[in-house]
mmCIF file of C-alpha atoms in Angstrom:
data_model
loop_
_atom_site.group_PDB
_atom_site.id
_atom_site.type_symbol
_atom_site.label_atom_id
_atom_site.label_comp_id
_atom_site.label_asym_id
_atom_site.label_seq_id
_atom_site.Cartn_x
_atom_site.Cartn_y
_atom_site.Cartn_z
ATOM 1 C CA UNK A 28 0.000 0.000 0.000
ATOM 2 C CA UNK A 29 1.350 3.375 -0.993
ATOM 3 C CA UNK A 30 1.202 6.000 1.781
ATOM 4 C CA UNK A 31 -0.147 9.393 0.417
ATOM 5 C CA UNK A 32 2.324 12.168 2.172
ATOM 6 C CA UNK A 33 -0.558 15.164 3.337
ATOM 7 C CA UNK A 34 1.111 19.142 3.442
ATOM 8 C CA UNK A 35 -0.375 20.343 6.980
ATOM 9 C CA UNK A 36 -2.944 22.856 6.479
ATOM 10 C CA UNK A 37 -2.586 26.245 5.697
ATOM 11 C CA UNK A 38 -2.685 27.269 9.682
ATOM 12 C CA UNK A 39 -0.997 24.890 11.299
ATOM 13 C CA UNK A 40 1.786 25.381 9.020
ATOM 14 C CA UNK A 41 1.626 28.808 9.788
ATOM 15 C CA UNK A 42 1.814 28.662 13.367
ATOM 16 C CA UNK A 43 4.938 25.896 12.594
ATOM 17 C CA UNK A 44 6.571 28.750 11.178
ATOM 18 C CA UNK A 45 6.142 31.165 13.933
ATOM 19 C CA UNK A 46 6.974 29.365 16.503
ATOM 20 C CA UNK A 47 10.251 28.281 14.543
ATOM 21 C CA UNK A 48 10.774 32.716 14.010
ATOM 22 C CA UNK A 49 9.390 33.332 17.981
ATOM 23 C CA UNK A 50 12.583 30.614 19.027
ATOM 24 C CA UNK A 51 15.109 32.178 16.994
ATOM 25 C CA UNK A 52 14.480 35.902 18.198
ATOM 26 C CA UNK A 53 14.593 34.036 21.867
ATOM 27 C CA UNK A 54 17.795 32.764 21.098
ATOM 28 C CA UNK A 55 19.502 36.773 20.158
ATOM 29 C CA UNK A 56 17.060 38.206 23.114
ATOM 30 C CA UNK A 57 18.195 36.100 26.017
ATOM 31 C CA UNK A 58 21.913 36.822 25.879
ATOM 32 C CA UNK A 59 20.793 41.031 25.814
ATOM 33 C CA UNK A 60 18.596 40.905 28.499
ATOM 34 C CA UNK A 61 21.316 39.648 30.507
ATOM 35 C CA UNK A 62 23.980 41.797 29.066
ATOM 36 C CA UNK A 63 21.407 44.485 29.727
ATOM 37 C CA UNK A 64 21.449 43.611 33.492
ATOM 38 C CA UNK A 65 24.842 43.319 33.524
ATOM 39 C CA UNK A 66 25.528 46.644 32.187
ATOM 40 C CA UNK A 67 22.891 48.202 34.583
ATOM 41 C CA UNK A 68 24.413 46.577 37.494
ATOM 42 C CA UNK A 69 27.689 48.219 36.358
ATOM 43 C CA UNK A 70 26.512 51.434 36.468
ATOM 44 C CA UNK A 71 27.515 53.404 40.131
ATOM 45 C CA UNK A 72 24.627 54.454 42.198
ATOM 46 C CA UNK A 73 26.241 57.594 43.406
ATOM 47 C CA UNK A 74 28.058 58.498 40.570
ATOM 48 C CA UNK A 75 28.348 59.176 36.457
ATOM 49 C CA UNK A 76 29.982 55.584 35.336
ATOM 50 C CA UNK A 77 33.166 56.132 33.007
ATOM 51 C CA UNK A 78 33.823 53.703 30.132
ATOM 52 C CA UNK A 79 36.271 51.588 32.224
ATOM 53 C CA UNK A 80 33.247 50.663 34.400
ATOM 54 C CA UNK A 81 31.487 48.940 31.252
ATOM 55 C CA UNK A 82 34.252 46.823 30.488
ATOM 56 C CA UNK A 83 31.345 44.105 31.088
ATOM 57 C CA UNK A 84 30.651 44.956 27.275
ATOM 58 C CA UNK A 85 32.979 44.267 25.161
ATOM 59 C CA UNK A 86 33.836 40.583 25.969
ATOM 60 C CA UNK A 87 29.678 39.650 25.958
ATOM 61 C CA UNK A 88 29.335 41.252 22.361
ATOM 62 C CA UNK A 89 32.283 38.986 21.410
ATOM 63 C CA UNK A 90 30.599 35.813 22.659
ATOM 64 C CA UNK A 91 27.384 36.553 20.468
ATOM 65 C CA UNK A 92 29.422 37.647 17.575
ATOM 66 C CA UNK A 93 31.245 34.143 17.983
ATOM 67 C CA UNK A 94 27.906 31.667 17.899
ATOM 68 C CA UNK A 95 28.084 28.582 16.459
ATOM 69 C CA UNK A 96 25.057 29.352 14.274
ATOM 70 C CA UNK A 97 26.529 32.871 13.111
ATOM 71 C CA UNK A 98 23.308 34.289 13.296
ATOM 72 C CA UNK A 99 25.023 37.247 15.114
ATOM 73 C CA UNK A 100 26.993 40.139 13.100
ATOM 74 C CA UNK A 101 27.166 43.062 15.423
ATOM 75 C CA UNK A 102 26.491 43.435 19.057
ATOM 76 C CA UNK A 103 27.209 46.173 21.532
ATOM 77 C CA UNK A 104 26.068 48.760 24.333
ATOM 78 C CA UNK A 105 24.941 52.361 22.789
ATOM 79 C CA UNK A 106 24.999 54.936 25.902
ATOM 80 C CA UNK A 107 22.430 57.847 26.523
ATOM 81 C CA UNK A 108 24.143 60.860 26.039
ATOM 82 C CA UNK A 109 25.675 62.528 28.861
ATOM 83 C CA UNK A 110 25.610 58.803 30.762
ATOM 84 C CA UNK A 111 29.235 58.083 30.560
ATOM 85 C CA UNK A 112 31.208 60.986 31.968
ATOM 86 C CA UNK A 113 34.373 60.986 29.620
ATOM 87 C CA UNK A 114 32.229 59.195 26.917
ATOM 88 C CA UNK A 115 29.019 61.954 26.163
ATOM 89 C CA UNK A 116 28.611 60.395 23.199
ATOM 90 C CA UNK A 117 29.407 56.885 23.102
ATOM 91 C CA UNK A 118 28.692 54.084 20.717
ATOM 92 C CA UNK A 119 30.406 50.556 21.653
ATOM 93 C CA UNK A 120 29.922 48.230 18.505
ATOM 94 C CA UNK A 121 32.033 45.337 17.387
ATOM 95 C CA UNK A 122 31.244 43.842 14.013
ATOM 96 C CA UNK A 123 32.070 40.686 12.451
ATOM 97 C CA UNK A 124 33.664 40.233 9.028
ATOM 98 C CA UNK A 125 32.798 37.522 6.586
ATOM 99 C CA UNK A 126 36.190 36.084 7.967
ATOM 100 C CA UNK A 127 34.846 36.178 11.233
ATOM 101 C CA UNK A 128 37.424 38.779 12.300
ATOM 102 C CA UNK A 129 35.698 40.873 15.001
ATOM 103 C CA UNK A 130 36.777 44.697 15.099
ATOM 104 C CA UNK A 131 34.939 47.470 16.472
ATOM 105 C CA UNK A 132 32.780 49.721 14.337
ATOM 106 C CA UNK A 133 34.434 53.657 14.184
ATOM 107 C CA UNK A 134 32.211 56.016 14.038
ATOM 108 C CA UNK A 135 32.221 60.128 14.961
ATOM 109 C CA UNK A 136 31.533 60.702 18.510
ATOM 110 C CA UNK A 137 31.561 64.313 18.403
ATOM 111 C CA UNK A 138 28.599 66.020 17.317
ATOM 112 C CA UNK A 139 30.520 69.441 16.229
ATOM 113 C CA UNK A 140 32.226 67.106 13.238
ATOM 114 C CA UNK A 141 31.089 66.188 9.918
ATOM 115 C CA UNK A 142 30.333 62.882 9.766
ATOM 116 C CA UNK A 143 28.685 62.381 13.270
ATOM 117 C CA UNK A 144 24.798 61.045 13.270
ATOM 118 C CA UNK A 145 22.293 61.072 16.489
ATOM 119 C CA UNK A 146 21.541 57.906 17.192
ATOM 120 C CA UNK A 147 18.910 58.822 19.154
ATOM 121 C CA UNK A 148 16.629 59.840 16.605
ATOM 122 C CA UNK A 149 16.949 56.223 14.998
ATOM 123 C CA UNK A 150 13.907 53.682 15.996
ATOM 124 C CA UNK A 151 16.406 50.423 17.581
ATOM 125 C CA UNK A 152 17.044 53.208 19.938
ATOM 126 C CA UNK A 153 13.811 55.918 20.166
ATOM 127 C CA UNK A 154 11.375 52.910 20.627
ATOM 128 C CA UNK A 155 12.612 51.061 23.880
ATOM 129 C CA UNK A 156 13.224 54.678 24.828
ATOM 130 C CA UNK A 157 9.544 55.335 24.641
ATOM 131 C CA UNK A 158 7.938 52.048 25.592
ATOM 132 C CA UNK A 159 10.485 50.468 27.862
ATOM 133 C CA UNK A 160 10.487 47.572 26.381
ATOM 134 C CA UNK A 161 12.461 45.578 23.837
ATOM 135 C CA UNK A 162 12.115 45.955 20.128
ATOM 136 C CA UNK A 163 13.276 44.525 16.607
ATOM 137 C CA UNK A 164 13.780 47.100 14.089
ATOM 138 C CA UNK A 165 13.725 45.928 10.310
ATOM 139 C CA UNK A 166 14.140 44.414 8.211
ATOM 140 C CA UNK A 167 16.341 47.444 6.652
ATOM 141 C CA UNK A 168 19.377 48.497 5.319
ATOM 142 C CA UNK A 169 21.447 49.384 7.746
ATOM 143 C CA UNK A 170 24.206 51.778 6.040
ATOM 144 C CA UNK A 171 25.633 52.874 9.782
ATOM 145 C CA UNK A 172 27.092 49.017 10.081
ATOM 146 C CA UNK A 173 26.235 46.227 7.630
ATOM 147 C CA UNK A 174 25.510 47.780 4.301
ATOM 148 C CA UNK A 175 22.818 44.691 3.906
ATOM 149 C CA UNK A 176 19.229 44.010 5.241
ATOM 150 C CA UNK A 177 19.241 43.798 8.693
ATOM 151 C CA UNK A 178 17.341 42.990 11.771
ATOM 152 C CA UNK A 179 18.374 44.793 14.484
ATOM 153 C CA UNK A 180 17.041 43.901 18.077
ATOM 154 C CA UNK A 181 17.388 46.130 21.214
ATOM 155 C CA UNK A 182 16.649 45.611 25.077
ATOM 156 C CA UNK A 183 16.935 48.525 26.692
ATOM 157 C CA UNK A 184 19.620 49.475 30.496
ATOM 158 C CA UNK A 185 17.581 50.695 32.868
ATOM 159 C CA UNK A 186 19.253 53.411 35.819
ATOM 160 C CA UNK A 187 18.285 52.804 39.023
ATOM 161 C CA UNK A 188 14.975 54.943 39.043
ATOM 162 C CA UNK A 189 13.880 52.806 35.867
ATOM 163 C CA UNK A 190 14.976 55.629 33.699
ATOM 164 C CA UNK A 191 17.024 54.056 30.374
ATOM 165 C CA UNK A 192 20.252 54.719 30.813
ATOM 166 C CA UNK A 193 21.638 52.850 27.248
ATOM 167 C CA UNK A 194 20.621 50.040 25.156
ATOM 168 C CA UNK A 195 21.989 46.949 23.933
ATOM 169 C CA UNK A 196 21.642 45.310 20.841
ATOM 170 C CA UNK A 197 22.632 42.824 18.020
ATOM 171 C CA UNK A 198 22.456 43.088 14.175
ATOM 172 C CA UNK A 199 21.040 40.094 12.552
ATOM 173 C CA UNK A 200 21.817 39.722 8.850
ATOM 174 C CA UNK A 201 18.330 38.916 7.518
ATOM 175 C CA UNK A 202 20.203 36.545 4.984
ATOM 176 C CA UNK A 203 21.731 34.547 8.068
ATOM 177 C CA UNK A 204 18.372 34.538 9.463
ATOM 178 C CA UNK A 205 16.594 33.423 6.409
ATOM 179 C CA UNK A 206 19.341 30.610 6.242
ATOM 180 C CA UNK A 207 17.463 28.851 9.463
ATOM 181 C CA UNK A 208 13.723 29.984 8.557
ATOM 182 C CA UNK A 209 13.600 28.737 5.397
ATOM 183 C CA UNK A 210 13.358 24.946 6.116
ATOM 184 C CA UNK A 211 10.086 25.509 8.027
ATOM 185 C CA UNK A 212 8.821 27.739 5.218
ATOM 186 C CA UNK A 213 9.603 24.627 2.550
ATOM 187 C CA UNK A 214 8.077 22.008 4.771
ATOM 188 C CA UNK A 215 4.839 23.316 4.513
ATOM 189 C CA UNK A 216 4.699 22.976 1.091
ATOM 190 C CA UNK A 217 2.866 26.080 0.135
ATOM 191 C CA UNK A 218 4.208 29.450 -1.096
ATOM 192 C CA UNK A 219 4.550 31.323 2.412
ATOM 193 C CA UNK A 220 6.263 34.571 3.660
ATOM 194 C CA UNK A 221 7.328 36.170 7.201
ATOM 195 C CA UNK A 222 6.522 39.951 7.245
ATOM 196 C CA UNK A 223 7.246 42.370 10.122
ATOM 197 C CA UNK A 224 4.075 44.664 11.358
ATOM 198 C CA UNK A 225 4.176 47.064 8.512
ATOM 199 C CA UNK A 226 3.927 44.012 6.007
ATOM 200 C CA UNK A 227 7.604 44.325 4.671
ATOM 201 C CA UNK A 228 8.727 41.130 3.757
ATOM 202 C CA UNK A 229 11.351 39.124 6.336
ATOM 203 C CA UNK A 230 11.777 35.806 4.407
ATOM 204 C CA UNK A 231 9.817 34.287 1.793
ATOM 205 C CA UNK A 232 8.929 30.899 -0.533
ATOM 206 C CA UNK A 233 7.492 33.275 -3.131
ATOM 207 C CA UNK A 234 9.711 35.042 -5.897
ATOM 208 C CA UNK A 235 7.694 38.207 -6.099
ATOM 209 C CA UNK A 236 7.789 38.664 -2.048
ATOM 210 C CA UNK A 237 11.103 39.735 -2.199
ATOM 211 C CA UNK A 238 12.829 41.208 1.178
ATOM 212 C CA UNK A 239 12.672 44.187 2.277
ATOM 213 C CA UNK A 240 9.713 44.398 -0.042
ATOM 214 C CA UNK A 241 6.045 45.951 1.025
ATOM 215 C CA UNK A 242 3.161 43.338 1.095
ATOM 216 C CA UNK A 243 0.093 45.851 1.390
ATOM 217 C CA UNK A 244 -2.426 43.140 1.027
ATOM 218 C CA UNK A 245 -2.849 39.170 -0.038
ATOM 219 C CA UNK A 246 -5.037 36.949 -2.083
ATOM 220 C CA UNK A 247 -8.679 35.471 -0.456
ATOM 221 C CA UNK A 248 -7.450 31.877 1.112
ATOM 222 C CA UNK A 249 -4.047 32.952 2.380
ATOM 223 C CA UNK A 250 -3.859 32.645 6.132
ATOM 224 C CA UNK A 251 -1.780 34.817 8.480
ATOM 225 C CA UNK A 252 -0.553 34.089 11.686
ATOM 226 C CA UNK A 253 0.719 36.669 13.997
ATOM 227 C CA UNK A 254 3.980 35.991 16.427
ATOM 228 C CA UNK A 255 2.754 36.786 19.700
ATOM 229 C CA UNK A 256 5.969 38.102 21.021
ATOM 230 C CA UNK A 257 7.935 39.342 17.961
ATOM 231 C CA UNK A 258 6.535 41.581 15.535
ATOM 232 C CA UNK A 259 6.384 39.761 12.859
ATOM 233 C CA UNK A 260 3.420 37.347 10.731
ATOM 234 C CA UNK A 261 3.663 34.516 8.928
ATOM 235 C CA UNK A 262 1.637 34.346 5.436
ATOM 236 C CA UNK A 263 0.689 30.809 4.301
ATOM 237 C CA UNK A 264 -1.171 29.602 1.286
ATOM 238 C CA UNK A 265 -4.332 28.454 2.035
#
C-alpha cells in the first residue's frame, strides 16, 4: 500500500513557522537581556559611570558575535548621552567580518564634526526609549554598520529609578536569518512569507515577495498568523 504524504494545512503550518521565528528571536534576546542587566548593574549608584566601568561589554558582544550558528553580526552597548562621563557620546559596537574577524565599528563621537549622526533619533534606539520595552527594528538596510538588510534587536539598560540609561543590541543579517527559517517555510509545502508589522517582507517561498519588499495586502485563502511576542506574521497559502 502506498502511503499518500498530506502538506499540513494552511494554519498549522503557519503557526509551525512562527513558533520556529518566535525561538530564533529568543535565542539573540536572552543573551541582551542579561547583558542588559549586567551593564545596569555596572553602572555606580552615586556616581556618572566612566567607560572603564562597562568593560562588562565588550567581551559579551564577542561571545554573540562568535555563535556557532553565526546568526550574530554586530552586538554592543549604545549609551544615553551625557551617561558616561568621559564618553558623552558613546557608541560601543564590534562587528564581524565575513572572515569572522571581530573589530569594532568607528564612528564620529563628536557632534561638532562632519560625519557624526544622532543615534537617538533612529527607531532600535527611540522605541525602547519610549515604551520600555524591547524591540526589533527591520528588516532594513542598515548603512551605519552592515551595508545589507538587517534585523536589528534592542533591550533597553535601565538606571536605578527605571529611567534608560543605554541600550543593547545585536544586528542580525536577515540573509543569516533566512538561512534557518527557510526549512520551516519549505516544509509546509505552500508558497509562504514572514513579514514584520508594517507588512515588509522578512523571508519568503514566493519570488515576487522579495525582502525588504512591502506586502500591502494578499489573495482570499491565504492565512496569516501573527507571532505573539515578535513583531512579525507569517503568510501561508491556504
Amino acid at each position: 500500500m502506498t502511503e499518500v504524504f498530506a502538506w499540513p494545512a494552511a494554519a498549522p503550518a503557519a503557526a509551525g513557522i512562527a513558533a520556529e521565528l518566535e525561538r530564533l528571536c529568543a535565542t539573540v534576546f536572552a543573551p541582551l537581556v542579561a547583558l542588559a542587566e549586567a551593564a545596569a548593574a555596572a553602572i555606580p549608584a552615586d556616581r556618572a559611570p566612566l567607560l572603564a566601568d562597562l568593560g562588562v561589554v565588550r567581551p559579551a558582544a564577542v561571545a554573540q558575535l562568535n555563535r556557532g550558528d553565526a546568526l550574530v553580526a554586530g552586538c554592543g552597548l549604545i549609551a544615553d548621552p551625557g551617561l558616561i562621563a568621559d564618553a558623552p557620546w558613546h557608541l560601543a559596537w564590534w562587528t564581524a567580518g565575513a572572515d569572522r574577524e571581530i573589530a569594532p565599528l568607528r564612528v564620529v563621537s563628536d557632534p561638532a564634526r562632519d560625519g557624526f549622526r544622532d543615534y537617538t533619533v533612529l527607531e532600535w534606539w527611540s522605541v525602547p526609549r519610549r515604551t520600555g520595552r524591547r524591540h526589533i527594528t527591520g528588516p532594513y538596510v542598515d548603512y551605519l554598520c552592515t551595508d545589507a538588510y538587517t534585523l536589528t534587536f534592542t533591550v533597553p539598560v535601565r538606571r536605578a529609578d527605571g529611567s534608560m540609561a543605554a541600550v543593547v543590541g545585536s544586528d542580525v543579517y536577515v540573509a543569516r536569518a533566512e538561512r534557518l527559517l527557510l526549512p520551516a517555510l519549505r516544509a509546509c509545502g505552500r508558497p509562504a512569507t514572514v513579514v514584520n508589522r508594517a507588512g515588509r517582507v522578512v523571508v519568503s517561498t514566493l519570488p515576487e515577495h522579495v525582502t525588504g519588499s512591502l506586502v500591502r495586502s494578499f489573495p482570499a485563502g491565504w492565512v496569516r498568523h501573527d507571532c505573539g511576542d515578535v513583531p512579525f506574521g507569517v503568510l501561508v497559502c491556504g
